[in-house]
CSV table of C-alpha atoms and ligand atoms in Angstrom, one decimal:
chain,number,residue,atom,x,y,z
J,1,MET,CA,0.0,0.0,0.0
J,2,ASP,CA,1.4,3.4,-0.9
J,3,LEU,CA,1.9,6.1,1.7
J,4,GLN,CA,-1.2,8.1,0.6
J,5,ALA,CA,-3.5,5.1,1.0
J,6,GLN,CA,-1.9,4.3,4.4
J,7,LEU,CA,-2.6,7.9,5.5
J,8,GLU,CA,-6.2,7.6,4.3
J,9,GLU,CA,-6.6,4.3,6.1
J,10,LEU,CA,-5.2,5.7,9.4
J,11,LYS,CA,-7.6,8.6,9.2
J,12,THR,CA,-10.7,6.5,8.7
J,13,LYS,CA,-9.7,3.9,11.2
J,14,THR,CA,-9.0,6.4,13.9
J,15,GLN,CA,-12.2,8.2,13.2
J,16,ASN,CA,-14.1,4.9,13.7
J,17,GLN,CA,-12.2,4.0,16.8
J,18,LEU,CA,-13.0,7.4,18.3
J,19,LYS,CA,-16.7,7.1,17.7
J,20,ALA,CA,-16.7,3.7,19.4
J,21,ILE,CA,-15.3,5.1,22.7
J,22,LYS,CA,-18.0,5.2,25.5
J,23,ALA,CA,-18.5,7.9,28.0
J,24,ASP,CA,-17.6,5.7,30.9
J,25,ASN,CA,-14.3,4.8,29.3
J,26,ALA,CA,-12.9,8.3,28.7
J,27,ASN,CA,-9.3,7.5,29.3
J,28,GLU,CA,-9.4,5.3,26.1
J,29,LEU,CA,-9.5,8.6,24.2
J,30,GLN,CA,-6.3,9.8,25.7
J,31,GLU,CA,-4.6,6.5,25.0
J,32,LEU,CA,-5.7,6.6,21.4
J,33,ARG,CA,-4.6,10.2,21.0
J,34,VAL,CA,-1.1,9.2,22.1
J,35,LYS,CA,-1.1,6.1,19.9
J,36,VAL,CA,-2.0,8.1,16.7
J,37,LEU,CA,-0.9,11.7,17.2
J,38,GLY,CA,1.8,11.3,19.9
J,39,LYS,CA,5.5,11.8,19.3
J,40,LYS,CA,6.1,8.1,18.7
J,41,GLY,CA,2.6,7.5,17.2
J,42,SER,CA,1.4,6.1,13.9
J,43,LEU,CA,1.4,9.4,12.1
J,44,THR,CA,5.0,10.1,12.9
J,45,GLU,CA,5.8,6.6,11.9
J,46,LEU,CA,4.2,7.1,8.4
J,47,LEU,CA,6.0,10.4,8.1
J,48,LYS,CA,9.3,8.6,8.0
J,49,GLY,CA,8.3,7.2,4.6
J,50,LEU,CA,8.3,10.7,3.1
J,51,LYS,CA,12.0,10.6,2.5
J,52,ASP,CA,11.7,7.7,0.1
J,53,LEU,CA,9.2,9.5,-2.2
J,54,SER,CA,10.0,11.2,-5.4
J,55,GLN,CA,10.6,15.0,-5.5
J,56,GLU,CA,7.1,15.7,-7.1
J,57,LEU,CA,5.2,13.4,-4.7
J,58,ARG,CA,6.9,14.5,-1.5
J,59,PRO,CA,5.2,18.0,-1.1
J,60,LEU,CA,1.8,16.5,-2.0
J,61,VAL,CA,2.0,13.8,0.5
J,62,GLY,CA,3.5,16.2,3.1
J,63,LYS,CA,0.4,18.3,2.7
J,64,GLN,CA,-1.8,15.3,3.1
J,65,VAL,CA,0.0,14.4,6.3
J,66,ASN,CA,-0.8,17.8,7.7
J,67,GLU,CA,-4.4,17.6,6.7
J,68,VAL,CA,-4.8,14.2,8.3
J,69,ARG,CA,-3.3,15.6,11.5
J,70,ASP,CA,-5.6,18.6,11.5
J,71,VAL,CA,-8.7,16.5,10.8
J,72,LEU,CA,-7.8,14.0,13.5
J,73,THR,CA,-6.9,16.7,16.1
J,74,GLN,CA,-10.2,18.2,15.6
J,75,ALA,CA,-12.0,14.9,15.8
J,76,PHE,CA,-10.3,14.1,19.1
J,77,GLU,CA,-11.4,17.5,20.4
J,78,GLU,CA,-15.0,17.0,19.4
J,79,GLN,CA,-15.2,13.5,20.7
J,80,ALA,CA,-13.7,14.7,24.1
J,81,GLN,CA,-16.5,17.3,24.3
J,82,LEU,CA,-19.1,14.8,23.5
J,83,LEU,CA,-17.9,12.4,26.1
J,84,GLU,CA,-17.8,15.1,28.7
J,85,ALA,CA,-21.3,16.1,28.0
J,86,ALA,CA,-22.4,12.5,28.1
J,87,GLN,CA,-20.8,12.0,31.5
J,88,ILE,CA,-22.5,15.1,33.0
J,89,GLN,CA,-25.8,13.9,31.6
J,90,ALA,CA,-25.3,10.5,33.1
J,91,ARG,CA,-24.5,11.9,36.5
J,92,LEU,CA,-27.6,14.2,36.3
J,93,GLU,CA,-29.7,11.2,35.6
J,94,SER,CA,-28.3,8.9,38.3
J,95,GLU,CA,-27.7,11.3,41.2
J,96,THR,CA,-30.8,12.5,43.1
J,97,LEU,CA,-30.9,15.3,45.6
J,98,ASP,CA,-33.6,15.4,48.2
J,99,VAL,CA,-34.1,19.1,48.9
J,100,THR,CA,-36.6,18.4,51.6
J,101,LEU,CA,-34.0,16.6,53.8
J,102,PRO,CA,-33.1,18.6,57.0
J,103,GLY,CA,-29.7,20.4,56.7
J,104,ARG,CA,-26.6,19.1,58.6
J,105,GLN,CA,-26.3,20.8,61.9
J,106,ILE,CA,-23.0,22.4,62.6
J,107,LYS,CA,-22.0,21.7,66.2
J,108,LEU,CA,-21.4,24.9,68.1
J,109,GLY,CA,-19.1,25.0,71.1
J,110,ASN,CA,-19.7,27.1,74.2
J,111,ARG,CA,-17.6,29.1,76.6
J,112,HIS,CA,-16.0,27.3,79.5
J,113,ILE,CA,-17.9,27.7,82.7
J,114,LEU,CA,-15.0,29.5,84.4
J,115,SER,CA,-14.9,32.0,81.5
J,116,GLN,CA,-18.6,32.5,81.9
J,117,ILE,CA,-18.3,33.1,85.6
J,118,SER,CA,-15.5,35.7,85.3
J,119,GLU,CA,-17.3,37.4,82.4
J,120,GLU,CA,-20.5,37.6,84.4
J,121,ILE,CA,-18.7,39.1,87.4
J,122,GLU,CA,-16.7,41.5,85.2
J,123,ASP,CA,-20.0,42.7,83.7
J,124,ILE,CA,-21.4,43.4,87.1
J,125,PHE,CA,-18.4,45.4,88.2
J,126,LEU,CA,-17.9,47.2,84.9
J,127,GLY,CA,-21.5,48.4,85.4
J,128,MET,CA,-20.3,50.0,88.7
J,129,GLY,CA,-17.4,51.8,87.1
J,130,PHE,CA,-14.7,49.4,88.1
J,131,GLN,CA,-11.7,48.8,85.8
J,132,ILE,CA,-10.6,45.3,85.0
J,133,VAL,CA,-6.9,44.8,85.5
J,134,ASP,CA,-4.6,42.0,84.3
J,135,GLY,CA,-1.9,40.7,86.6
J,136,PHE,CA,1.2,38.5,86.1
J,137,GLU,CA,1.0,34.8,86.6
J,138,VAL,CA,4.7,34.7,87.1
J,139,GLU,CA,5.2,37.3,89.8
J,140,GLN,CA,7.9,38.6,92.1
J,141,ASP,CA,8.1,37.3,95.7
J,142,TYR,CA,8.1,41.0,96.5
J,143,TYR,CA,4.6,41.7,95.1
J,144,ASN,CA,3.1,38.4,95.9
J,145,PHE,CA,4.1,38.4,99.6
J,146,GLU,CA,6.1,41.4,100.9
J,147,ARG,CA,3.8,44.0,99.4
J,148,MET,CA,0.8,42.1,100.8
J,149,ASN,CA,2.3,42.5,104.2
J,150,LEU,CA,3.8,39.0,104.3
J,151,PRO,CA,7.5,39.6,105.0
J,152,LYS,CA,10.0,36.8,104.3
J,153,ASP,CA,9.6,34.9,107.6
J,154,HIS,CA,5.9,35.4,107.9
J,155,PRO,CA,4.2,32.1,109.0
J,156,ALA,CA,1.1,32.7,106.8
J,157,ARG,CA,3.4,32.2,103.8
J,158,ASP,CA,3.3,28.4,104.6
J,159,MET,CA,-0.4,28.2,103.7
J,160,GLN,CA,0.4,29.4,100.2
J,161,ASP,CA,3.5,27.3,99.5
J,162,THR,CA,4.0,27.6,95.7
J,163,PHE,CA,6.3,27.0,92.7
J,164,TYR,CA,9.4,29.1,92.7
J,165,ILE,CA,11.1,30.0,89.5
J,166,SER,CA,14.0,31.5,91.4
J,167,GLU,CA,14.5,32.8,94.9
J,168,ASP,CA,12.6,36.0,94.0
J,169,ILE,CA,10.3,34.9,91.3
J,170,LEU,CA,7.4,32.5,91.7
J,171,LEU,CA,4.0,31.5,90.3
J,172,ARG,CA,1.6,33.8,92.1
J,173,THR,CA,-0.3,32.2,94.9
J,174,HIS,CA,-3.2,34.6,94.8
J,175,THR,CA,-4.4,37.6,92.7
J,176,SER,CA,-3.7,40.0,95.6
J,177,PRO,CA,-0.3,41.3,94.2
J,178,VAL,CA,-2.4,43.1,91.5
J,179,GLN,CA,-3.6,45.3,94.4
J,180,ALA,CA,-0.1,46.6,95.0
J,181,ARG,CA,0.8,47.0,91.4
J,182,THR,CA,-2.5,48.9,90.7
J,183,LEU,CA,-2.1,51.1,93.8
J,184,ASP,CA,1.4,52.0,92.7
J,185,LYS,CA,0.1,53.4,89.4
J,186,HIS,CA,-3.2,55.0,90.4
J,187,ASP,CA,-3.5,58.8,90.4
J,188,PHE,CA,-5.8,59.6,93.3
J,189,SER,CA,-6.2,63.2,92.2
J,190,LYS,CA,-8.4,61.8,89.5
J,191,GLY,CA,-10.7,59.9,91.9
J,192,PRO,CA,-10.9,56.6,93.8
J,193,LEU,CA,-9.4,53.4,92.6
J,194,LYS,CA,-12.0,50.7,91.8
J,195,MET,CA,-10.7,47.5,90.2
J,196,ILE,CA,-11.2,43.8,89.9
J,197,SER,CA,-8.6,41.4,88.5
J,198,PRO,CA,-9.5,37.9,87.5
J,199,GLY,CA,-6.8,35.3,86.8
J,200,ARG,CA,-5.0,32.1,87.4
J,201,VAL,CA,-3.2,31.3,90.7
J,202,PHE,CA,-0.9,28.5,91.8
J,203,ARG,CA,-0.2,26.6,95.0
J,204,ARG,CA,1.8,23.5,95.8
J,205,ASP,CA,-1.3,21.5,96.7
J,206,THR,CA,-2.0,17.9,96.1
J,207,ASP,CA,-4.8,17.6,93.6
J,208,ASP,CA,-8.0,16.0,94.8
J,209,ALA,CA,-11.7,16.6,94.5
J,210,THR,CA,-11.6,20.0,96.1
J,211,HIS,CA,-7.9,21.1,95.6
J,212,SER,CA,-6.0,21.9,92.5
J,213,HIS,CA,-2.4,23.2,92.1
J,214,GLN,CA,-3.8,25.9,89.9
J,215,PHE,CA,-7.2,27.6,90.1
J,216,HIS,CA,-8.8,30.9,89.4
J,217,GLN,CA,-9.5,33.9,91.6
J,218,ILE,CA,-11.0,37.3,91.2
J,219,GLU,CA,-9.5,40.1,93.3
J,220,GLY,CA,-11.4,43.3,94.1
J,221,LEU,CA,-10.0,46.5,95.4
J,222,VAL,CA,-11.6,49.9,96.2
J,223,VAL,CA,-9.5,52.7,97.7
J,224,GLY,CA,-10.6,56.3,98.2
J,225,GLN,CA,-11.6,58.8,100.8
J,226,ASN,CA,-14.1,57.7,103.4
J,227,ILE,CA,-14.4,54.1,102.2
J,228,SER,CA,-15.9,52.1,105.0
J,229,MET,CA,-16.8,48.6,105.9
J,230,GLY,CA,-20.3,49.6,105.0
J,231,ASP,CA,-19.2,50.0,101.4
J,232,LEU,CA,-17.6,46.5,101.5
J,233,LYS,CA,-20.7,44.9,102.9
J,234,GLY,CA,-23.0,46.7,100.4
J,235,THR,CA,-20.8,45.7,97.4
J,236,LEU,CA,-20.5,42.0,98.5
J,237,GLU,CA,-24.2,41.8,99.2
J,238,MET,CA,-25.0,43.1,95.8
J,239,ILE,CA,-22.6,40.6,94.1
J,240,SER,CA,-23.9,37.7,96.2
J,241,LYS,CA,-27.5,38.5,95.1
J,242,LYS,CA,-26.5,38.7,91.5
J,243,MET,CA,-24.6,35.4,91.6
J,244,PHE,CA,-26.8,33.4,93.9
J,245,GLY,CA,-30.3,35.0,93.7
J,246,GLU,CA,-32.0,38.1,94.9
J,247,ASP,CA,-33.3,36.5,98.2
J,248,ARG,CA,-29.7,36.0,99.4
J,249,SER,CA,-28.3,37.7,102.4
J,250,ILE,CA,-24.7,37.7,103.6
J,251,ARG,CA,-23.0,37.6,107.0
J,252,LEU,CA,-19.4,38.6,107.8
J,253,ARG,CA,-17.3,36.5,110.2
J,254,PRO,CA,-14.1,37.8,111.7
J,255,SER,CA,-11.0,36.2,110.1
J,256,TYR,CA,-7.4,36.9,109.4
J,257,PHE,CA,-5.5,38.0,106.3
J,258,PRO,CA,-2.2,39.8,106.6
J,259,PHE,CA,-3.2,42.4,104.0
J,260,THR,CA,-6.5,43.4,105.6
J,261,GLU,CA,-7.5,44.8,109.0
J,262,PRO,CA,-10.1,43.9,110.0
J,263,SER,CA,-10.4,40.8,107.9
J,264,VAL,CA,-13.6,38.9,107.3
J,265,GLU,CA,-14.9,35.6,105.8
J,266,VAL,CA,-18.1,36.2,103.9
J,267,ASP,CA,-20.9,33.7,103.9
J,268,VAL,CA,-24.0,33.8,101.8
J,269,SER,CA,-27.3,32.3,103.0
J,270,CYS,CA,-27.8,28.9,101.4
J,271,PHE,CA,-29.4,29.2,98.0
J,272,LYS,CA,-30.6,25.6,98.2
J,273,CYS,CA,-32.5,25.5,101.5
J,274,GLY,CA,-32.8,29.3,101.9
J,275,GLY,CA,-31.0,29.0,105.3
J,276,LYS,CA,-32.9,26.1,107.0
J,277,GLY,CA,-29.9,23.8,106.7
J,278,CYS,CA,-29.2,21.1,104.1
J,279,ASN,CA,-26.4,19.1,102.6
J,280,VAL,CA,-25.0,22.0,100.5
J,281,CYS,CA,-24.6,24.3,103.5
J,282,LYS,CA,-23.7,21.4,105.8
J,283,LYS,CA,-26.8,22.1,107.9
J,284,THR,CA,-25.5,25.6,108.8
J,285,GLY,CA,-27.7,27.6,106.5
J,286,TRP,CA,-24.6,29.5,105.3
J,287,ILE,CA,-22.0,29.0,102.6
J,288,GLU,CA,-18.6,30.6,102.7
J,289,ILE,CA,-17.9,32.3,99.4
J,290,LEU,CA,-14.9,34.6,99.8
J,291,GLY,CA,-12.4,36.5,102.0
J,292,ALA,CA,-12.4,40.2,102.4
J,293,GLY,CA,-11.5,43.1,104.6
J,294,MET,CA,-10.4,46.7,105.0
J,295,VAL,CA,-7.0,47.2,103.2
J,296,HIS,CA,-4.2,47.2,105.8
J,297,PRO,CA,-2.7,50.6,106.3
J,298,SER,CA,0.8,49.1,105.6
J,299,VAL,CA,-0.4,47.9,102.2
J,300,LEU,CA,-1.4,51.5,101.3
J,301,GLU,CA,1.7,53.1,102.7
J,302,MET,CA,4.0,50.7,100.8
J,303,SER,CA,2.4,52.1,97.6
J,304,GLY,CA,3.0,55.6,98.9
J,305,VAL,CA,-0.7,56.2,99.6
J,306,ASP,CA,-1.4,58.2,102.8
J,307,SER,CA,-3.4,55.8,105.0
J,308,GLU,CA,-4.6,58.8,107.1
J,309,GLN,CA,-6.3,60.2,104.1
J,310,TYR,CA,-7.3,57.1,102.2
J,311,SER,CA,-8.9,53.8,103.1
J,312,GLY,CA,-10.3,50.9,101.2
J,313,PHE,CA,-11.6,47.4,101.1
J,314,ALA,CA,-10.5,44.3,99.2
J,315,PHE,CA,-11.9,40.9,98.5
J,316,GLY,CA,-10.8,37.7,96.8
J,317,LEU,CA,-13.0,35.0,95.6
J,318,GLY,CA,-12.4,31.6,94.0
J,319,GLN,CA,-14.0,31.2,90.7
J,320,GLU,CA,-14.1,27.4,90.9
J,321,ARG,CA,-15.7,27.5,94.3
J,322,ILE,CA,-18.5,29.8,92.9
J,323,ALA,CA,-19.1,27.5,90.0
J,324,MET,CA,-19.0,24.4,92.1
J,325,LEU,CA,-21.6,25.8,94.5
J,326,ARG,CA,-23.8,27.2,91.9
J,327,TYR,CA,-23.9,24.1,89.7
J,328,GLY,CA,-23.4,21.4,92.3
J,329,ILE,CA,-20.1,20.3,90.8
J,330,ASN,CA,-18.3,18.0,93.2
J,331,ASP,CA,-14.9,17.5,91.6
J,332,ILE,CA,-12.7,20.4,90.8
J,333,ARG,CA,-10.7,18.4,88.3
J,334,GLY,CA,-13.6,18.5,85.8
J,335,PHE,CA,-12.7,22.2,85.1
J,336,TYR,CA,-9.3,21.4,83.6
J,337,LEU,CA,-9.8,18.1,81.7
J,338,GLY,CA,-11.2,19.7,78.6
J,339,ASP,CA,-13.8,17.0,78.4
J,340,SER,CA,-16.5,18.3,76.2
J,341,ARG,CA,-19.2,16.3,78.1
J,342,PHE,CA,-18.3,18.5,81.1
J,343,ILE,CA,-18.1,21.8,79.3
J,344,GLU,CA,-21.3,21.3,77.3
J,345,GLN,CA,-23.3,21.0,80.4
J,346,PHE,CA,-23.0,24.7,81.0
J,347,LYS,CA,-24.4,26.2,77.8
P,1,LIG,N1,-5.6,36.4,98.8
P,1,LIG,C1,-6.5,35.6,99.6
P,1,LIG,C2,-6.3,34.2,99.3
P,1,LIG,O1,-5.9,33.8,98.3
P,1,LIG,C3,-7.9,36.0,99.3
P,1,LIG,C4,-8.3,37.3,99.8
P,1,LIG,C5,-8.7,37.5,101.1
P,1,LIG,C6,-8.1,38.4,99.0
P,1,LIG,C7,-9.1,38.8,101.6
P,1,LIG,C8,-8.4,39.7,99.5
P,1,LIG,C9,-8.9,39.9,100.8
P,1,LIG,O2,-8.2,40.8,98.8
P,1,LIG,O3,-9.2,41.1,101.3
P,1,LIG,O4,-6.6,33.4,100.2
């Protein structure tokens, strides 16, 4: 067979093969394209015969080669489009979409109960014109103890044994050092100081159901002229009602903290039994919620605040304790495990 006839045959054969390719076998098209038009394909093979042709015939056949390549290239193109359309059509016919099915719910997370508690308390105090101050979790011994009236050999330090980074630097044992740091900076010519400071604190405790080596407190401090114990009581009563219900009352019991004088322990009337005595209040009708007192004159003086002219009150509450009381949580470790079954209970 001469070259021209072979070219003609290749063209017709390929066209027929192309038409036979089915939509679900689309890669056959690519294979055929390589076999016929590829670098080492049939057309290239036939081209090699050109050199044996006569001078007159060579340009003619050369032209025919080009025509066959063009025709086939176009045919491949068209067949590819047809196959694609057929595939789409097939999918449209086979896939069904039930638009009446309910949508897939995206699971929303919620804030951790401790974040909720501190935000709730922050909101209450913001409403009363308090500022919210951030303290340092890694604190100097100086602010954590000395400035809170606990000099180096003070026995009350033992109750707050903690993690030391060096001799002078430690993980704070309470949020109280924020008192000293804020007092240092406050400009009393602009008015009284009113602040709260929520945050994490650390103690070398053995973890059990009611103790954790790290937990959360909220410190409160008000210093100004003529601040009295009445202001302390009024403020704490208000916050207790907001946290535990409007019917709550509070009582103050004498206590001791080195940085307050006098110092008190604050109890709220039991929100479960209303004061009659039950298992939550251990039959006493009262639940201890925080420590407080009038700021010790030494604490003021160490910040350069004249204790003759200024006075104040302070309080410190444990966030976990508030949450445990309010929601009847009996194991403090639940707060820190990150178990979503715990967290999701408090939406
Ligand atoms: N810092 C105390 C503690 O961690 C709590 C406390 C008690 C803070 C009385 C105060 C306060 O500001 O007046 O045990």
